[in-house]
PDB file of N, CA and C in Angstrom:
ATOM      1  N   UNK A   1      29.424  -0.042  -6.852  1.00  0.00           N
ATOM      2  CA  UNK A   1      30.254   0.568  -5.851  1.00  0.00           C
ATOM      3  C   UNK A   1      30.425  -0.344  -4.644  1.00  0.00           C
ATOM      4  N   UNK A   2      29.439  -1.199  -4.393  1.00  0.00           N
ATOM      5  CA  UNK A   2      29.537  -2.095  -3.237  1.00  0.00           C
ATOM      6  C   UNK A   2      30.299  -3.369  -3.574  1.00  0.00           C
ATOM      7  N   UNK A   3      30.434  -3.660  -4.868  1.00  0.00           N
ATOM      8  CA  UNK A   3      31.070  -4.897  -5.281  1.00  0.00           C
ATOM      9  C   UNK A   3      30.115  -6.082  -5.270  1.00  0.00           C
ATOM     10  N   UNK A   4      28.857  -5.831  -4.952  1.00  0.00           N
ATOM     11  CA  UNK A   4      27.848  -6.893  -4.918  1.00  0.00           C
ATOM     12  C   UNK A   4      26.854  -6.679  -6.050  1.00  0.00           C
ATOM     13  N   UNK A   5      26.186  -7.743  -6.499  1.00  0.00           N
ATOM     14  CA  UNK A   5      25.136  -7.561  -7.500  1.00  0.00           C
ATOM     15  C   UNK A   5      24.050  -6.617  -6.964  1.00  0.00           C
ATOM     16  N   UNK A   6      23.477  -5.833  -7.862  1.00  0.00           N
ATOM     17  CA  UNK A   6      22.471  -4.830  -7.513  1.00  0.00           C
ATOM     18  C   UNK A   6      21.346  -5.425  -6.659  1.00  0.00           C
ATOM     19  N   UNK A   7      20.732  -6.513  -7.125  1.00  0.00           N
ATOM     20  CA  UNK A   7      19.604  -7.114  -6.408  1.00  0.00           C
ATOM     21  C   UNK A   7      20.015  -7.595  -5.020  1.00  0.00           C
ATOM     22  N   UNK A   8      21.174  -8.221  -4.925  1.00  0.00           N
ATOM     23  CA  UNK A   8      21.659  -8.728  -3.634  1.00  0.00           C
ATOM     24  C   UNK A   8      21.871  -7.577  -2.648  1.00  0.00           C
ATOM     25  N   UNK A   9      22.449  -6.492  -3.128  1.00  0.00           N
ATOM     26  CA  UNK A   9      22.690  -5.330  -2.268  1.00  0.00           C
ATOM     27  C   UNK A   9      21.370  -4.749  -1.757  1.00  0.00           C
ATOM     28  N   UNK A  10      20.412  -4.534  -2.653  1.00  0.00           N
ATOM     29  CA  UNK A  10      19.128  -3.965  -2.235  1.00  0.00           C
ATOM     30  C   UNK A  10      18.414  -4.874  -1.243  1.00  0.00           C
ATOM     31  N   UNK A  11      18.425  -6.181  -1.510  1.00  0.00           N
ATOM     32  CA  UNK A  11      17.746  -7.135  -0.627  1.00  0.00           C
ATOM     33  C   UNK A  11      18.346  -7.161   0.771  1.00  0.00           C
ATOM     34  N   UNK A  12      19.640  -6.885   0.886  1.00  0.00           N
ATOM     35  CA  UNK A  12      20.305  -6.939   2.193  1.00  0.00           C
ATOM     36  C   UNK A  12      20.445  -5.575   2.861  1.00  0.00           C
ATOM     37  N   UNK A  13      20.749  -4.550   2.070  1.00  0.00           N
ATOM     38  CA  UNK A  13      21.136  -3.265   2.653  1.00  0.00           C
ATOM     39  C   UNK A  13      20.093  -2.157   2.551  1.00  0.00           C
ATOM     40  N   UNK A  14      19.089  -2.324   1.713  1.00  0.00           N
ATOM     41  CA  UNK A  14      18.131  -1.238   1.563  1.00  0.00           C
ATOM     42  C   UNK A  14      16.723  -1.625   1.980  1.00  0.00           C
ATOM     43  N   UNK A  15      16.178  -2.645   1.379  1.00  0.00           N
ATOM     44  CA  UNK A  15      14.778  -2.966   1.651  1.00  0.00           C
ATOM     45  C   UNK A  15      14.498  -3.262   3.125  1.00  0.00           C
ATOM     46  N   UNK A  16      15.198  -4.204   3.775  1.00  0.00           N
ATOM     47  CA  UNK A  16      14.875  -4.496   5.186  1.00  0.00           C
ATOM     48  C   UNK A  16      15.082  -3.315   6.140  1.00  0.00           C
ATOM     49  N   UNK A  17      16.231  -2.619   6.089  1.00  0.00           N
ATOM     50  CA  UNK A  17      16.423  -1.519   7.040  1.00  0.00           C
ATOM     51  C   UNK A  17      15.395  -0.395   6.903  1.00  0.00           C
ATOM     52  N   UNK A  18      14.868  -0.201   5.705  1.00  0.00           N
ATOM     53  CA  UNK A  18      13.901   0.875   5.495  1.00  0.00           C
ATOM     54  C   UNK A  18      12.465   0.398   5.668  1.00  0.00           C
ATOM     55  N   UNK A  19      12.275  -0.877   5.995  1.00  0.00           N
ATOM     56  CA  UNK A  19      10.922  -1.401   6.179  1.00  0.00           C
ATOM     57  C   UNK A  19      10.175  -1.588   4.874  1.00  0.00           C
ATOM     58  N   UNK A  20      10.909  -1.768   3.788  1.00  0.00           N
ATOM     59  CA  UNK A  20      10.299  -1.950   2.470  1.00  0.00           C
ATOM     60  C   UNK A  20      10.036  -3.442   2.264  1.00  0.00           C
ATOM     61  N   UNK A  21       8.951  -3.930   2.866  1.00  0.00           N
ATOM     62  CA  UNK A  21       8.647  -5.365   2.894  1.00  0.00           C
ATOM     63  C   UNK A  21       8.059  -5.904   1.593  1.00  0.00           C
ATOM     64  N   UNK A  22       7.602  -5.012   0.730  1.00  0.00           N
ATOM     65  CA  UNK A  22       6.923  -5.454  -0.493  1.00  0.00           C
ATOM     66  C   UNK A  22       7.665  -4.991  -1.750  1.00  0.00           C
ATOM     67  N   UNK A  23       8.973  -4.879  -1.644  1.00  0.00           N
ATOM     68  CA  UNK A  23       9.792  -4.450  -2.781  1.00  0.00           C
ATOM     69  C   UNK A  23      10.735  -5.567  -3.184  1.00  0.00           C
ATOM     70  N   UNK A  24      11.036  -5.611  -4.461  1.00  0.00           N
ATOM     71  CA  UNK A  24      11.993  -6.591  -4.965  1.00  0.00           C
ATOM     72  C   UNK A  24      12.546  -6.105  -6.292  1.00  0.00           C
ATOM     73  N   UNK A  25      13.612  -6.717  -6.701  1.00  0.00           N
ATOM     74  CA  UNK A  25      14.154  -6.436  -8.026  1.00  0.00           C
ATOM     75  C   UNK A  25      13.634  -7.504  -8.971  1.00  0.00           C
ATOM     76  N   UNK A  26      13.709  -7.203 -10.237  1.00  0.00           N
ATOM     77  CA  UNK A  26      13.316  -8.198 -11.228  1.00  0.00           C
ATOM     78  C   UNK A  26      14.469  -8.366 -12.208  1.00  0.00           C
ATOM     79  N   UNK A  27      14.817  -9.587 -12.440  1.00  0.00           N
ATOM     80  CA  UNK A  27      15.851  -9.948 -13.404  1.00  0.00           C
ATOM     81  C   UNK A  27      15.112 -10.541 -14.592  1.00  0.00           C
ATOM     82  N   UNK A  28      15.032  -9.788 -15.666  1.00  0.00           N
ATOM     83  CA  UNK A  28      14.194 -10.227 -16.782  1.00  0.00           C
ATOM     84  C   UNK A  28      14.615 -11.585 -17.331  1.00  0.00           C
ATOM     85  N   UNK A  29      15.884 -11.889 -17.306  1.00  0.00           N
ATOM     86  CA  UNK A  29      16.323 -13.196 -17.788  1.00  0.00           C
ATOM     87  C   UNK A  29      15.892 -14.334 -16.887  1.00  0.00           C
ATOM     88  N   UNK A  30      15.799 -14.062 -15.602  1.00  0.00           N
ATOM     89  CA  UNK A  30      15.457 -15.093 -14.628  1.00  0.00           C
ATOM     90  C   UNK A  30      13.955 -15.120 -14.324  1.00  0.00           C
ATOM     91  N   UNK A  31      13.335 -13.938 -14.196  1.00  0.00           N
ATOM     92  CA  UNK A  31      11.980 -13.846 -13.662  1.00  0.00           C
ATOM     93  C   UNK A  31      10.871 -13.786 -14.706  1.00  0.00           C
ATOM     94  N   UNK A  32      11.201 -13.495 -15.940  1.00  0.00           N
ATOM     95  CA  UNK A  32      10.174 -13.400 -16.974  1.00  0.00           C
ATOM     96  C   UNK A  32      10.324 -14.554 -17.952  1.00  0.00           C
ATOM     97  N   UNK A  33       9.211 -15.042 -18.479  1.00  0.00           N
ATOM     98  CA  UNK A  33       9.301 -16.144 -19.440  1.00  0.00           C
ATOM     99  C   UNK A  33      10.006 -15.691 -20.720  1.00  0.00           C
ATOM    100  N   UNK A  34      10.549 -16.658 -21.471  1.00  0.00           N
ATOM    101  CA  UNK A  34      11.213 -16.302 -22.721  1.00  0.00           C
ATOM    102  C   UNK A  34      10.217 -15.676 -23.698  1.00  0.00           C
ATOM    103  N   UNK A  35      10.729 -14.887 -24.588  1.00  0.00           N
ATOM    104  CA  UNK A  35       9.874 -14.268 -25.599  1.00  0.00           C
ATOM    105  C   UNK A  35      10.268 -12.825 -25.813  1.00  0.00           C
ATOM    106  N   UNK A  36       9.467 -12.159 -26.602  1.00  0.00           N
ATOM    107  CA  UNK A  36       9.736 -10.753 -26.910  1.00  0.00           C
ATOM    108  C   UNK A  36       9.613  -9.904 -25.652  1.00  0.00           C
ATOM    109  N   UNK A  37      10.465  -8.925 -25.546  1.00  0.00           N
ATOM    110  CA  UNK A  37      10.451  -8.012 -24.407  1.00  0.00           C
ATOM    111  C   UNK A  37       9.984  -6.643 -24.885  1.00  0.00           C
ATOM    112  N   UNK A  38       8.969  -6.128 -24.271  1.00  0.00           N
ATOM    113  CA  UNK A  38       8.543  -4.774 -24.584  1.00  0.00           C
ATOM    114  C   UNK A  38       9.480  -3.784 -23.922  1.00  0.00           C
ATOM    115  N   UNK A  39       9.661  -2.656 -24.536  1.00  0.00           N
ATOM    116  CA  UNK A  39      10.482  -1.627 -23.917  1.00  0.00           C
ATOM    117  C   UNK A  39      10.083  -0.267 -24.466  1.00  0.00           C
ATOM    118  N   UNK A  40      10.457   0.750 -23.744  1.00  0.00           N
ATOM    119  CA  UNK A  40      10.216   2.123 -24.159  1.00  0.00           C
ATOM    120  C   UNK A  40      11.489   2.897 -23.895  1.00  0.00           C
ATOM    121  N   UNK A  41      12.062   3.470 -24.921  1.00  0.00           N
ATOM    122  CA  UNK A  41      13.280   4.260 -24.752  1.00  0.00           C
ATOM    123  C   UNK A  41      12.902   5.733 -24.726  1.00  0.00           C
ATOM    124  N   UNK A  42      13.278   6.403 -23.650  1.00  0.00           N
ATOM    125  CA  UNK A  42      13.034   7.832 -23.519  1.00  0.00           C
ATOM    126  C   UNK A  42      14.397   8.500 -23.374  1.00  0.00           C
ATOM    127  N   UNK A  43      14.842   9.260 -24.371  1.00  0.00           N
ATOM    128  CA  UNK A  43      16.155   9.903 -24.280  1.00  0.00           C
ATOM    129  C   UNK A  43      16.277  10.738 -23.000  1.00  0.00           C
ATOM    130  N   UNK A  44      17.412  10.583 -22.332  1.00  0.00           N
ATOM    131  CA  UNK A  44      17.656  11.354 -21.121  1.00  0.00           C
ATOM    132  C   UNK A  44      17.076  10.740 -19.865  1.00  0.00           C
ATOM    133  N   UNK A  45      16.379   9.623 -19.979  1.00  0.00           N
ATOM    134  CA  UNK A  45      15.790   8.973 -18.811  1.00  0.00           C
ATOM    135  C   UNK A  45      16.400   7.595 -18.658  1.00  0.00           C
ATOM    136  N   UNK A  46      16.748   7.246 -17.444  1.00  0.00           N
ATOM    137  CA  UNK A  46      17.305   5.925 -17.194  1.00  0.00           C
ATOM    138  C   UNK A  46      16.896   5.422 -15.835  1.00  0.00           C
ATOM    139  N   UNK A  47      17.133   4.175 -15.587  1.00  0.00           N
ATOM    140  CA  UNK A  47      16.857   3.609 -14.273  1.00  0.00           C
ATOM    141  C   UNK A  47      17.949   2.612 -13.923  1.00  0.00           C
ATOM    142  N   UNK A  48      17.983   2.249 -12.664  1.00  0.00           N
ATOM    143  CA  UNK A  48      19.012   1.345 -12.180  1.00  0.00           C
ATOM    144  C   UNK A  48      18.924  -0.033 -12.809  1.00  0.00           C
ATOM    145  N   UNK A  49      20.043  -0.682 -12.846  1.00  0.00           N
ATOM    146  CA  UNK A  49      20.125  -2.035 -13.362  1.00  0.00           C
ATOM    147  C   UNK A  49      19.131  -2.942 -12.661  1.00  0.00           C
ATOM    148  N   UNK A  50      18.409  -3.729 -13.419  1.00  0.00           N
ATOM    149  CA  UNK A  50      17.516  -4.710 -12.827  1.00  0.00           C
ATOM    150  C   UNK A  50      16.115  -4.230 -12.583  1.00  0.00           C
ATOM    151  N   UNK A  51      15.921  -2.955 -12.306  1.00  0.00           N
ATOM    152  CA  UNK A  51      14.592  -2.431 -12.031  1.00  0.00           C
ATOM    153  C   UNK A  51      14.086  -2.856 -10.667  1.00  0.00           C
ATOM    154  N   UNK A  52      13.235  -2.059 -10.085  1.00  0.00           N
ATOM    155  CA  UNK A  52      12.659  -2.349  -8.772  1.00  0.00           C
ATOM    156  C   UNK A  52      11.149  -2.341  -8.892  1.00  0.00           C
ATOM    157  N   UNK A  53      10.524  -3.369  -8.372  1.00  0.00           N
ATOM    158  CA  UNK A  53       9.069  -3.424  -8.262  1.00  0.00           C
ATOM    159  C   UNK A  53       8.725  -3.112  -6.818  1.00  0.00           C
ATOM    160  N   UNK A  54       7.789  -2.195  -6.606  1.00  0.00           N
ATOM    161  CA  UNK A  54       7.471  -1.787  -5.240  1.00  0.00           C
ATOM    162  C   UNK A  54       6.024  -1.348  -5.127  1.00  0.00           C
ATOM    163  N   UNK A  55       5.595  -1.107  -3.918  1.00  0.00           N
ATOM    164  CA  UNK A  55       4.252  -0.604  -3.648  1.00  0.00           C
ATOM    165  C   UNK A  55       4.332   0.880  -3.318  1.00  0.00           C
ATOM    166  N   UNK A  56       3.192   1.541  -3.304  1.00  0.00           N
ATOM    167  CA  UNK A  56       3.160   2.961  -2.933  1.00  0.00           C
ATOM    168  C   UNK A  56       3.665   3.152  -1.504  1.00  0.00           C
ATOM    169  N   UNK A  57       3.292   2.258  -0.596  1.00  0.00           N
ATOM    170  CA  UNK A  57       3.752   2.388   0.793  1.00  0.00           C
ATOM    171  C   UNK A  57       5.266   2.229   0.909  1.00  0.00           C
ATOM    172  N   UNK A  58       5.829   1.263   0.198  1.00  0.00           N
ATOM    173  CA  UNK A  58       7.281   1.089   0.233  1.00  0.00           C
ATOM    174  C   UNK A  58       7.984   2.280  -0.418  1.00  0.00           C
ATOM    175  N   UNK A  59       7.418   2.805  -1.501  1.00  0.00           N
ATOM    176  CA  UNK A  59       8.014   3.985  -2.130  1.00  0.00           C
ATOM    177  C   UNK A  59       7.987   5.160  -1.157  1.00  0.00           C
ATOM    178  N   UNK A  60       6.914   5.280  -0.390  1.00  0.00           N
ATOM    179  CA  UNK A  60       6.840   6.337   0.624  1.00  0.00           C
ATOM    180  C   UNK A  60       7.952   6.163   1.657  1.00  0.00           C
ATOM    181  N   UNK A  61       8.222   4.918   2.071  1.00  0.00           N
ATOM    182  CA  UNK A  61       9.313   4.667   3.022  1.00  0.00           C
ATOM    183  C   UNK A  61      10.646   5.127   2.444  1.00  0.00           C
ATOM    184  N   UNK A  62      10.853   4.864   1.176  1.00  0.00           N
ATOM    185  CA  UNK A  62      12.086   5.260   0.491  1.00  0.00           C
ATOM    186  C   UNK A  62      12.230   6.785   0.479  1.00  0.00           C
ATOM    187  N   UNK A  63      11.155   7.479   0.132  1.00  0.00           N
ATOM    188  CA  UNK A  63      11.207   8.943   0.069  1.00  0.00           C
ATOM    189  C   UNK A  63      11.385   9.558   1.452  1.00  0.00           C
ATOM    190  N   UNK A  64      10.699   9.017   2.442  1.00  0.00           N
ATOM    191  CA  UNK A  64      10.826   9.514   3.818  1.00  0.00           C
ATOM    192  C   UNK A  64      12.258   9.325   4.314  1.00  0.00           C
ATOM    193  N   UNK A  65      12.852   8.175   4.015  1.00  0.00           N
ATOM    194  CA  UNK A  65      14.231   7.898   4.452  1.00  0.00           C
ATOM    195  C   UNK A  65      15.218   8.903   3.869  1.00  0.00           C
ATOM    196  N   UNK A  66      14.947   9.395   2.669  1.00  0.00           N
ATOM    197  CA  UNK A  66      15.824  10.401   2.068  1.00  0.00           C
ATOM    198  C   UNK A  66      15.698  11.743   2.784  1.00  0.00           C
ATOM    199  N   UNK A  67      14.529  12.012   3.341  1.00  0.00           N
ATOM    200  CA  UNK A  67      14.302  13.303   4.005  1.00  0.00           C
ATOM    201  C   UNK A  67      14.664  13.294   5.480  1.00  0.00           C
ATOM    202  N   UNK A  68      14.574  12.138   6.135  1.00  0.00           N
ATOM    203  CA  UNK A  68      14.767  12.134   7.597  1.00  0.00           C
ATOM    204  C   UNK A  68      16.179  11.757   8.046  1.00  0.00           C
ATOM    205  N   UNK A  69      17.103  11.604   7.094  1.00  0.00           N
ATOM    206  CA  UNK A  69      18.492  11.372   7.456  1.00  0.00           C
ATOM    207  C   UNK A  69      18.925   9.922   7.522  1.00  0.00           C
ATOM    208  N   UNK A  70      18.028   8.971   7.287  1.00  0.00           N
ATOM    209  CA  UNK A  70      18.454   7.566   7.290  1.00  0.00           C
ATOM    210  C   UNK A  70      19.342   7.252   6.097  1.00  0.00           C
ATOM    211  N   UNK A  71      19.236   8.052   5.060  1.00  0.00           N
ATOM    212  CA  UNK A  71      20.142   7.944   3.920  1.00  0.00           C
ATOM    213  C   UNK A  71      20.963   9.227   3.920  1.00  0.00           C
ATOM    214  N   UNK A  72      22.267   9.092   3.954  1.00  0.00           N
ATOM    215  CA  UNK A  72      23.138  10.264   4.100  1.00  0.00           C
ATOM    216  C   UNK A  72      23.058  11.175   2.873  1.00  0.00           C
ATOM    217  N   UNK A  73      23.286  12.472   3.085  1.00  0.00           N
ATOM    218  CA  UNK A  73      23.322  13.399   1.945  1.00  0.00           C
ATOM    219  C   UNK A  73      24.355  12.979   0.893  1.00  0.00           C
ATOM    220  N   UNK A  74      25.476  12.443   1.337  1.00  0.00           N
ATOM    221  CA  UNK A  74      26.511  11.993   0.394  1.00  0.00           C
ATOM    222  C   UNK A  74      25.990  10.850  -0.483  1.00  0.00           C
ATOM    223  N   UNK A  75      25.281   9.911   0.127  1.00  0.00           N
ATOM    224  CA  UNK A  75      24.715   8.797  -0.635  1.00  0.00           C
ATOM    225  C   UNK A  75      23.662   9.292  -1.607  1.00  0.00           C
ATOM    226  N   UNK A  76      22.811  10.201  -1.161  1.00  0.00           N
ATOM    227  CA  UNK A  76      21.784  10.759  -2.046  1.00  0.00           C
ATOM    228  C   UNK A  76      22.440  11.457  -3.233  1.00  0.00           C
ATOM    229  N   UNK A  77      23.495  12.214  -2.968  1.00  0.00           N
ATOM    230  CA  UNK A  77      24.203  12.900  -4.057  1.00  0.00           C
ATOM    231  C   UNK A  77      24.767  11.888  -5.053  1.00  0.00           C
ATOM    232  N   UNK A  78      25.370  10.814  -4.549  1.00  0.00           N
ATOM    233  CA  UNK A  78      25.915   9.775  -5.439  1.00  0.00           C
ATOM    234  C   UNK A  78      24.807   9.121  -6.264  1.00  0.00           C
ATOM    235  N   UNK A  79      23.661   8.850  -5.623  1.00  0.00           N
ATOM    236  CA  UNK A  79      22.548   8.213  -6.336  1.00  0.00           C
ATOM    237  C   UNK A  79      22.065   9.069  -7.495  1.00  0.00           C
ATOM    238  N   UNK A  80      22.137  10.358  -7.328  1.00  0.00           N
ATOM    239  CA  UNK A  80      21.584  11.288  -8.316  1.00  0.00           C
ATOM    240  C   UNK A  80      22.620  11.806  -9.311  1.00  0.00           C
ATOM    241  N   UNK A  81      23.842  11.306  -9.218  1.00  0.00           N
ATOM    242  CA  UNK A  81      24.905  11.732 -10.124  1.00  0.00           C
ATOM    243  C   UNK A  81      24.973  10.770 -11.307  1.00  0.00           C
ATOM    244  N   UNK A  82      24.761  11.281 -12.522  1.00  0.00           N
ATOM    245  CA  UNK A  82      24.819  10.397 -13.691  1.00  0.00           C
ATOM    246  C   UNK A  82      26.224   9.823 -13.881  1.00  0.00           C
ATOM    247  N   UNK A  83      26.282   8.608 -14.365  1.00  0.00           N
ATOM    248  CA  UNK A  83      27.557   7.966 -14.708  1.00  0.00           C
ATOM    249  C   UNK A  83      27.604   7.767 -16.211  1.00  0.00           C
ATOM    250  N   UNK A  84      28.783   7.872 -16.750  1.00  0.00           N
ATOM    251  CA  UNK A  84      28.959   7.632 -18.184  1.00  0.00           C
ATOM    252  C   UNK A  84      29.599   6.262 -18.379  1.00  0.00           C
ATOM    253  N   UNK A  85      29.074   5.535 -19.342  1.00  0.00           N
ATOM    254  CA  UNK A  85      29.669   4.241 -19.683  1.00  0.00           C
ATOM    255  C   UNK A  85      31.039   4.484 -20.298  1.00  0.00           C
ATOM    256  N   UNK A  86      31.975   3.643 -19.954  1.00  0.00           N
ATOM    257  CA  UNK A  86      33.338   3.801 -20.500  1.00  0.00           C
ATOM    258  C   UNK A  86      33.510   2.995 -21.749  1.00  0.00           C
TER     259      UNK A  86
END
């Protein structure tokens, strides 16, 4: 929706403003050595592109920001709305 890569957007627009100093995205092609990739498929469960690695404290900052108004209700609604692949 922003027109920017997921990791770039989070690094600029989410992590710093929310004080999430110990969070990052991981790009498996770039950040992990070559070889077999483990995975677990759970029907009905998904996560954002790239995945986010974080600490409990940073996750708390994320949850608090959703409750205290730093993230708008409209944005929260969009985040929680499933998208279908075309």
